[in-house]
Coordinates of C-alpha atoms and ligand atoms in Angstrom, one line a residue:
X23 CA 3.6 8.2 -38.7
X24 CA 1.2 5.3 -37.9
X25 CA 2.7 1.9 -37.7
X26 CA 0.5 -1.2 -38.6
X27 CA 0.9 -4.0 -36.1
X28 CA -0.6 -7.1 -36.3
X29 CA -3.0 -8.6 -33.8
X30 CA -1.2 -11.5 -32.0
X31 CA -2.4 -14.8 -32.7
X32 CA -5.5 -15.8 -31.0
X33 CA -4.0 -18.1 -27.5
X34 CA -7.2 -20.4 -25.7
X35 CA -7.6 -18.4 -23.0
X36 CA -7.2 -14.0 -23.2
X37 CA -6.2 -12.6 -20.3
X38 CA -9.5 -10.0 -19.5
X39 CA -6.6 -7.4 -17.5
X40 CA -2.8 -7.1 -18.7
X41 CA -0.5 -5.2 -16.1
X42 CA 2.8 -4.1 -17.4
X43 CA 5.9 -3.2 -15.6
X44 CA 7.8 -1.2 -18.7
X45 CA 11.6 -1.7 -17.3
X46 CA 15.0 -1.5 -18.6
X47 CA 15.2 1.6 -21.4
X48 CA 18.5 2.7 -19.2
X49 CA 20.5 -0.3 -20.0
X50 CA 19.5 -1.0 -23.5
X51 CA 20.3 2.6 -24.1
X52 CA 23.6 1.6 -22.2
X53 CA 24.1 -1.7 -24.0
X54 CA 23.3 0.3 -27.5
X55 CA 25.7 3.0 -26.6
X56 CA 22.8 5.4 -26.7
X57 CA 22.1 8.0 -24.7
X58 CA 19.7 7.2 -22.4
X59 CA 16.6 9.5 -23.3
X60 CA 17.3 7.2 -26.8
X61 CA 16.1 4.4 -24.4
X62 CA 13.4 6.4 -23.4
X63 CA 11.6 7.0 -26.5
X64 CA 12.3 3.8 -28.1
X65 CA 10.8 2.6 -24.9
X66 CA 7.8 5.2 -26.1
X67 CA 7.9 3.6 -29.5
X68 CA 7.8 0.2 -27.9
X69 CA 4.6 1.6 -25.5
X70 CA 2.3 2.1 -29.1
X71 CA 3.3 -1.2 -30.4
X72 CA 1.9 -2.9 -27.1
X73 CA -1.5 -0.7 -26.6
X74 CA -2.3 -1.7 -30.3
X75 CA -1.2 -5.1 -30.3
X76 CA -3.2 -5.7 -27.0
X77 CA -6.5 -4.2 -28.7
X78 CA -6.3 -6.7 -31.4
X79 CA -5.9 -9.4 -29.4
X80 CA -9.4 -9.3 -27.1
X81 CA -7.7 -7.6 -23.7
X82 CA -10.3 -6.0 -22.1
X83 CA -7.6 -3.5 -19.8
X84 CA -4.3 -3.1 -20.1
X85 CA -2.9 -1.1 -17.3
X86 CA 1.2 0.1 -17.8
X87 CA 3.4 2.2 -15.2
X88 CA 5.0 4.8 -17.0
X89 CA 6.0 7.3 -14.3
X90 CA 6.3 6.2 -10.6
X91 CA 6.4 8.1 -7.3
X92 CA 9.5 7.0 -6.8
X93 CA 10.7 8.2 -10.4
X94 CA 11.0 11.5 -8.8
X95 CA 13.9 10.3 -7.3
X96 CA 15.2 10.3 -10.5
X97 CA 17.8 13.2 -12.2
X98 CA 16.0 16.5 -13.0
X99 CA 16.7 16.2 -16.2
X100 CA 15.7 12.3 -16.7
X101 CA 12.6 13.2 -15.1
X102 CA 12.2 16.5 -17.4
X103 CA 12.7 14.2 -20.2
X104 CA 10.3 11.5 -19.4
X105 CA 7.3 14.2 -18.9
X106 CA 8.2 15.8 -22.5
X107 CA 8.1 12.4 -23.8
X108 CA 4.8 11.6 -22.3
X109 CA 3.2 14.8 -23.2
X110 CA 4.3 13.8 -27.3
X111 CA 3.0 10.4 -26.7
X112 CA -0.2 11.8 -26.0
X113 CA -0.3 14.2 -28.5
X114 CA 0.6 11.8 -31.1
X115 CA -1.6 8.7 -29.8
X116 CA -4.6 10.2 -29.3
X117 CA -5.8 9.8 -32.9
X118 CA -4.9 6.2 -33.1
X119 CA -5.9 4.9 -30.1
X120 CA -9.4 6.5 -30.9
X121 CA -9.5 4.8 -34.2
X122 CA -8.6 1.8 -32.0
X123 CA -11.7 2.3 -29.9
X124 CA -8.6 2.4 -26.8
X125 CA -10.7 4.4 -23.7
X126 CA -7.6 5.9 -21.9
X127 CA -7.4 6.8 -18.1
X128 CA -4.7 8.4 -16.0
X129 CA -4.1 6.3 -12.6
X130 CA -1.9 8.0 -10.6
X131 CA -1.7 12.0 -8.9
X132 CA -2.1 14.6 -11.7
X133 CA -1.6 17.7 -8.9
X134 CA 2.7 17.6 -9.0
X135 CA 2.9 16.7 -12.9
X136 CA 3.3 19.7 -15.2
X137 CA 1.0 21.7 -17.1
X138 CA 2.0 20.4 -20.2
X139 CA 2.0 17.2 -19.7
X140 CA -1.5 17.4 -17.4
X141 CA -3.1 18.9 -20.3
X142 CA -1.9 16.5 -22.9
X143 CA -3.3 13.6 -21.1
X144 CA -6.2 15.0 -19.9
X145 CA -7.0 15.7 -24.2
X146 CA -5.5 12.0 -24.5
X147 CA -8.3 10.5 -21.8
X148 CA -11.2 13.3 -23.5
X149 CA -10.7 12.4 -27.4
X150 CA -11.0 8.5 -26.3
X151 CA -13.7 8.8 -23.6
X152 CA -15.9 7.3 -26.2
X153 CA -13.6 4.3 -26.8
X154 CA -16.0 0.8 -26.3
X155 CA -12.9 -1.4 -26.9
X156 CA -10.2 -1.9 -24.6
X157 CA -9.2 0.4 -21.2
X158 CA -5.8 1.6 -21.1
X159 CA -4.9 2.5 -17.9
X160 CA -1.4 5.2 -17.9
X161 CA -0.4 4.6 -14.4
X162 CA 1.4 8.0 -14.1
X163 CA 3.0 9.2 -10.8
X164 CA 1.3 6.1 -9.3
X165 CA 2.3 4.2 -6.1
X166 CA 0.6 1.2 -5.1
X167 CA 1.0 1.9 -1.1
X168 CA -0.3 5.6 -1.5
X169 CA -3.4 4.6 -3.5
X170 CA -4.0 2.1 -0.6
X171 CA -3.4 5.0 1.9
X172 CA -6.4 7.3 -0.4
X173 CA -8.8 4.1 0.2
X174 CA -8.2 4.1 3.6
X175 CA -8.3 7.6 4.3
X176 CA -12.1 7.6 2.0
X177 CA -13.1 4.6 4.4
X178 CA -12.2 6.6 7.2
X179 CA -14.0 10.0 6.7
X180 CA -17.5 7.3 5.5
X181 CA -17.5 5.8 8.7
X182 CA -16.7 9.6 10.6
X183 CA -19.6 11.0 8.4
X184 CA -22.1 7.5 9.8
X185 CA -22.1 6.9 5.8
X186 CA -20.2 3.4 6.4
X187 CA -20.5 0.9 9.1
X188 CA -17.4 -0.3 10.1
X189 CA -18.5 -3.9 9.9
X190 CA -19.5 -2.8 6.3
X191 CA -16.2 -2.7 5.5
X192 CA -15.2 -5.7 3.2
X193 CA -12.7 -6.4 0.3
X194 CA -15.3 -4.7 -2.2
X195 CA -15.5 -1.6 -0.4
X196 CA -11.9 -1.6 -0.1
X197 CA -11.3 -2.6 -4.4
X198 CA -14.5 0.3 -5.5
X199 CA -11.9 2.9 -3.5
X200 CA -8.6 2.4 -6.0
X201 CA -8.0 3.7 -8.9
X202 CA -9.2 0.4 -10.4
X203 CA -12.6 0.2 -9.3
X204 CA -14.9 -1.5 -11.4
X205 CA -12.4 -3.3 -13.3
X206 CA -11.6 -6.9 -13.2
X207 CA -7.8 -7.4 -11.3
X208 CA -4.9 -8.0 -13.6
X209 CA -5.1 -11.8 -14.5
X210 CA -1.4 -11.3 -16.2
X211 CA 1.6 -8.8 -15.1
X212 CA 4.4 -8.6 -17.7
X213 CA 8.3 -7.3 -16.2
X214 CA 10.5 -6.9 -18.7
X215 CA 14.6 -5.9 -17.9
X216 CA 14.7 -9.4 -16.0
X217 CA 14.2 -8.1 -12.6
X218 CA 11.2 -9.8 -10.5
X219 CA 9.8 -7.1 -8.2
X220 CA 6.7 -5.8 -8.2
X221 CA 8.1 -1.9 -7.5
X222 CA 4.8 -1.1 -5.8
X223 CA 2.9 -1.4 -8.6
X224 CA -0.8 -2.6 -7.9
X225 CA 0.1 -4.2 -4.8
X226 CA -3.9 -4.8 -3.8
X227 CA -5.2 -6.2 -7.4
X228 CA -2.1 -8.4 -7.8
X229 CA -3.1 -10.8 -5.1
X230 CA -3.6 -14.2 -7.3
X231 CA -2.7 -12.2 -10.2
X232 CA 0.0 -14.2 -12.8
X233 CA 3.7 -13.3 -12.9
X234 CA 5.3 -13.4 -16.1
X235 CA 9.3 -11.6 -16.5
X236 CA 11.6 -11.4 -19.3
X237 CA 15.5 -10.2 -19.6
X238 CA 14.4 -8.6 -22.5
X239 CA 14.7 -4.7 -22.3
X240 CA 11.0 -2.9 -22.9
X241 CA 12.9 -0.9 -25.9
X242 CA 13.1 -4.5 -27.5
X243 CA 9.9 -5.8 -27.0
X244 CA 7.3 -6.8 -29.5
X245 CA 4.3 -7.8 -30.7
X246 CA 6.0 -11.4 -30.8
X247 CA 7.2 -11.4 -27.3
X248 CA 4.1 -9.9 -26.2
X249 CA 2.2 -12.8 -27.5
X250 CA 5.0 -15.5 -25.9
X251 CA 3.3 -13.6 -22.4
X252 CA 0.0 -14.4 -23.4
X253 CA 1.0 -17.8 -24.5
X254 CA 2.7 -18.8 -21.2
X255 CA -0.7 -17.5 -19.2
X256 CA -2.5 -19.4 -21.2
X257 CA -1.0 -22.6 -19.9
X258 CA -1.0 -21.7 -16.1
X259 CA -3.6 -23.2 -14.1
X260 CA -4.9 -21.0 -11.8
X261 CA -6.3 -22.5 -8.6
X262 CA -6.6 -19.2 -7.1
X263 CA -5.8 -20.8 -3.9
X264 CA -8.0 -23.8 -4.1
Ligands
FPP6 C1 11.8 2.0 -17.0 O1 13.1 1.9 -17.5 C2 10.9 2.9 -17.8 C3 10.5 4.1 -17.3 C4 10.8 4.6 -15.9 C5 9.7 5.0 -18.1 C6 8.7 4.4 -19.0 C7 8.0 5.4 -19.8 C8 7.7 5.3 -21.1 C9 8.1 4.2 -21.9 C10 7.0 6.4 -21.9 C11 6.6 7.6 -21.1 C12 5.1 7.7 -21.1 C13 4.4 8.4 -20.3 C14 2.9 8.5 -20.4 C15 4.9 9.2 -19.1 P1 14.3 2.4 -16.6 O2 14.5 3.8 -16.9 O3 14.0 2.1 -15.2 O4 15.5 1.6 -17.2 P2 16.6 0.7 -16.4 O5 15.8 -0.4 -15.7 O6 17.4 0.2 -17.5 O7 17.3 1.7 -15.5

């Protein structure tokens, strides 16, 4: 079924690269008297309304954790849940998002997900490659520290090689070795479920990026309170240290 959303109203000043921190499906599953994989896929639901919502509105990325490293912590059958249900949102976006011109891309290991899933995302990132509208970036069994730990280890084996010159080595070099190379860092990361961590999420891009947190669950939010985000950024004055 394919939802219309509207575009959120037009704010002075876009955010180029939207970061979102997707929390709290558990609790307004709890609060709901729901079971919690309920929380999950309306959290799912919620996930569509975003991506398409943030196309409208002139975002160039938007980059969301769905699946953590440390998310394998979580119950087998939580985490067995939450791989079905990203493997269906693939399967089900893929069409919409293309129509969208969305350009998808997995951050994050693909080597411990399953097949299934693996598959589904890698059709999700191949039937959008042609996408000349906004990135989406699924950060999926992604960790902030073990991304910077891949940079580092690249750095390393260039300057073994004689490739890089350890003097060479500057804040570019380190940026073109994430996952995010090439695009701008996040100007805006969203939290929503009220807490005010960054749970290892793109610990390196965030360095002047804006924090923005609501109580409200990700199962409940919308279009509107995505564009209240927007709104507030648009008012910050960003000095980047100046
Ligand atoms: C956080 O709420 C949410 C998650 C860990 C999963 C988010 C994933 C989706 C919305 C869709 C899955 C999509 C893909 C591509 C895998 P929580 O479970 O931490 O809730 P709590 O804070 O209430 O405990």
């Amino acid at each position: 079924m394919i939802e219309r959303v509207e575009a959120v109203p037009a704010v002075t000043t876009t955010p180029r690269h939207v970061a979102i921190i997707m929390d709290g499906n558990r609790r307004w599953a709890a609060a709901n008297g729901l079971p919690q994989i309920e929380g999950h896929r309306r959290g799912m639901l919620t996930l569509r309304r975003i991506v398409i919502a943030a196309a409208k509105s002139g975002i160039e990325v938007l980059t969301v954790y769905a699946f953590s490293e440390e998310n394998w912590g979580r119950a087998a059958a939580e985490v067995s849940t939450l791989m079905d249900l990203g493997a269906t949102f693939a399967r089900r976006e893929a069409e919409a998002f293309a129509r969208e011109g969305v350009r998808v891309r997995l951050i994050g290991r693909r080597d411990r997900l399953p097949i299934a899933l693996r598959e589904a995302l890698a059709m999700l990132e191949a039937r959008t490659a042609g996408g000349t509208g906004m990135t989406l970036n699924l950060a999926v069994d992604y960790g902030a520290r073990s991304e910077l730990c891949s940079a580092i280890r690249t750095l390393a084996e260039d300057v073994a090689a004689g490739r890089l010159d350890p003097d060479a080595i500057d804040e570019d070099a380190i940026a073109g070795r994430l996952s995010t190379a090439g695009l701008p860092d996040p100007d805006l990361l969203i939290r929503t479920g009220g807490d005010l961590r960054l749970s290892n999420f793109l610990l390196y891009q965030c360095a002047y990026t804006e924090l923005w947190s609501t109580a409200v669950p990700w199962p409940q939010f919308d279009a509107r309170a995505f564009s209240g985000a927007l709104a507030a950024y648009a008012q910050r004055q960003r000095r980047f240290g100046k």
